[in-house]
PDB file of C-alpha atoms in Angstrom:
ATOM      1  CA  UNK A  19       3.361  20.232   0.415  1.00 66.00           C
ATOM      2  CA  UNK A  20       0.507  20.822  -2.279  1.00 79.00           C
ATOM      3  CA  UNK A  21      -1.831  22.472   0.299  1.00 85.00           C
ATOM      4  CA  UNK A  22      -2.302  19.050   2.055  1.00 86.00           C
ATOM      5  CA  UNK A  23      -1.989  18.886   5.736  1.00 87.00           C
ATOM      6  CA  UNK A  24      -0.171  15.820   6.884  1.00 92.00           C
ATOM      7  CA  UNK A  25      -1.618  15.234  10.022  1.00 92.00           C
ATOM      8  CA  UNK A  26      -1.486  11.947  11.914  1.00 90.00           C
ATOM      9  CA  UNK A  27      -5.057  11.058  10.350  1.00 94.00           C
ATOM     10  CA  UNK A  28      -3.830  11.529   6.843  1.00 96.00           C
ATOM     11  CA  UNK A  29      -1.315   8.689   7.211  1.00 97.00           C
ATOM     12  CA  UNK A  30      -3.917   6.214   8.127  1.00 97.00           C
ATOM     13  CA  UNK A  31      -6.393   7.439   5.646  1.00 97.00           C
ATOM     14  CA  UNK A  32      -3.903   7.668   2.986  1.00 97.00           C
ATOM     15  CA  UNK A  33      -3.237   3.919   3.806  1.00 97.00           C
ATOM     16  CA  UNK A  34      -6.861   2.959   3.206  1.00 98.00           C
ATOM     17  CA  UNK A  35      -6.968   4.802  -0.071  1.00 98.00           C
ATOM     18  CA  UNK A  36      -4.051   2.999  -1.237  1.00 98.00           C
ATOM     19  CA  UNK A  37      -5.491  -0.584  -0.207  1.00 98.00           C
ATOM     20  CA  UNK A  38      -8.314   0.382  -2.162  1.00 98.00           C
ATOM     21  CA  UNK A  39      -6.127   1.164  -5.230  1.00 98.00           C
ATOM     22  CA  UNK A  40      -4.241  -2.188  -4.679  1.00 99.00           C
ATOM     23  CA  UNK A  41      -7.533  -4.090  -4.446  1.00 98.00           C
ATOM     24  CA  UNK A  42      -8.716  -2.417  -7.670  1.00 98.00           C
ATOM     25  CA  UNK A  43      -5.568  -3.507  -9.418  1.00 98.00           C
ATOM     26  CA  UNK A  44      -5.886  -7.018  -8.186  1.00 98.00           C
ATOM     27  CA  UNK A  45      -9.497  -7.324  -9.230  1.00 98.00           C
ATOM     28  CA  UNK A  46      -8.418  -6.091 -12.839  1.00 98.00           C
ATOM     29  CA  UNK A  47      -5.540  -8.488 -12.975  1.00 96.00           C
ATOM     30  CA  UNK A  48      -7.444 -11.591 -11.531  1.00 97.00           C
ATOM     31  CA  UNK A  49     -10.581 -11.102 -13.982  1.00 96.00           C
ATOM     32  CA  UNK A  50     -12.676  -9.620 -11.122  1.00 96.00           C
ATOM     33  CA  UNK A  51     -12.777  -6.327 -12.583  1.00 96.00           C
ATOM     34  CA  UNK A  52     -12.760  -4.875 -16.137  1.00 95.00           C
ATOM     35  CA  UNK A  53      -9.056  -4.468 -17.494  1.00 94.00           C
ATOM     36  CA  UNK A  54      -9.930  -1.188 -19.222  1.00 92.00           C
ATOM     37  CA  UNK A  55      -8.100  -2.145 -22.197  1.00 95.00           C
ATOM     38  CA  UNK A  56      -5.091  -2.990 -20.525  1.00 96.00           C
ATOM     39  CA  UNK A  57      -2.798  -6.024 -21.484  1.00 97.00           C
ATOM     40  CA  UNK A  58      -1.931  -8.897 -18.908  1.00 96.00           C
ATOM     41  CA  UNK A  59       1.601  -7.315 -18.576  1.00 98.00           C
ATOM     42  CA  UNK A  60       0.203  -3.662 -17.887  1.00 98.00           C
ATOM     43  CA  UNK A  61      -2.257  -5.119 -15.474  1.00 98.00           C
ATOM     44  CA  UNK A  62       0.596  -7.018 -13.813  1.00 98.00           C
ATOM     45  CA  UNK A  63       2.493  -3.845 -13.776  1.00 98.00           C
ATOM     46  CA  UNK A  64      -0.332  -2.007 -12.130  1.00 98.00           C
ATOM     47  CA  UNK A  65      -0.448  -4.407  -9.391  1.00 98.00           C
ATOM     48  CA  UNK A  66       3.239  -4.156  -8.695  1.00 99.00           C
ATOM     49  CA  UNK A  67       2.781  -0.292  -8.676  1.00 99.00           C
ATOM     50  CA  UNK A  68       0.147  -0.280  -6.320  1.00 99.00           C
ATOM     51  CA  UNK A  69       1.886  -2.666  -4.007  1.00 99.00           C
ATOM     52  CA  UNK A  70       4.816  -0.329  -4.070  1.00 99.00           C
ATOM     53  CA  UNK A  71       2.562   2.780  -3.208  1.00 98.00           C
ATOM     54  CA  UNK A  72       1.215   0.518  -0.341  1.00 98.00           C
ATOM     55  CA  UNK A  73       4.644  -0.205   1.100  1.00 98.00           C
ATOM     56  CA  UNK A  74       5.763   3.260   0.752  1.00 98.00           C
ATOM     57  CA  UNK A  75       2.824   4.551   2.596  1.00 98.00           C
ATOM     58  CA  UNK A  76       3.283   1.895   5.557  1.00 98.00           C
ATOM     59  CA  UNK A  77       6.746   3.174   5.679  1.00 98.00           C
ATOM     60  CA  UNK A  78       5.543   6.548   6.113  1.00 97.00           C
ATOM     61  CA  UNK A  79       2.973   5.702   8.604  1.00 97.00           C
ATOM     62  CA  UNK A  80       5.539   3.888  10.751  1.00 98.00           C
ATOM     63  CA  UNK A  81       7.847   6.614  10.758  1.00 97.00           C
ATOM     64  CA  UNK A  82       4.963   9.268  11.448  1.00 96.00           C
ATOM     65  CA  UNK A  83       4.065   7.019  14.644  1.00 96.00           C
ATOM     66  CA  UNK A  84       7.621   6.339  15.510  1.00 97.00           C
ATOM     67  CA  UNK A  85       7.303   2.656  14.645  1.00 98.00           C
ATOM     68  CA  UNK A  86      10.571   0.599  14.455  1.00 98.00           C
ATOM     69  CA  UNK A  87       9.418  -2.031  11.830  1.00 96.00           C
ATOM     70  CA  UNK A  88      12.492  -4.372  12.300  1.00 94.00           C
ATOM     71  CA  UNK A  89      12.003  -5.542  15.637  1.00 94.00           C
ATOM     72  CA  UNK A  90       8.065  -5.609  15.036  1.00 94.00           C
ATOM     73  CA  UNK A  91       8.370  -7.613  11.949  1.00 93.00           C
ATOM     74  CA  UNK A  92      10.999  -9.915  13.871  1.00 91.00           C
ATOM     75  CA  UNK A  93       8.325 -10.240  16.772  1.00 91.00           C
ATOM     76  CA  UNK A  94       5.353 -10.795  14.475  1.00 90.00           C
ATOM     77  CA  UNK A  95       6.698 -12.761  11.656  1.00 91.00           C
ATOM     78  CA  UNK A  96      10.009 -14.469  12.849  1.00 85.00           C
ATOM     79  CA  UNK A  97       8.504 -15.337  16.217  1.00 76.00           C
ATOM     80  CA  UNK A  98      11.345 -13.818  18.318  1.00 68.00           C
ATOM     81  CA  UNK A  99      10.293 -12.174  21.547  1.00 64.00           C
TER      82      UNK A  99
END
């Protein structure tokens, strides 16, 4: 798609890229980065959008690697064996 080969490495590298964008949005919203003329509401929306991107790419990474997230979340977060 778009001339980009989505090999196994792509999914992990894309997660890293998206984490950088989420960090940048957080820094701007929290006053640790320049807001670039955006209002507080726009900064909050940027943070929400980047969080959504991160979640979407986590789901893609899991699917690519055959990871069933539901039982993994139960094991790791709900402490069920």
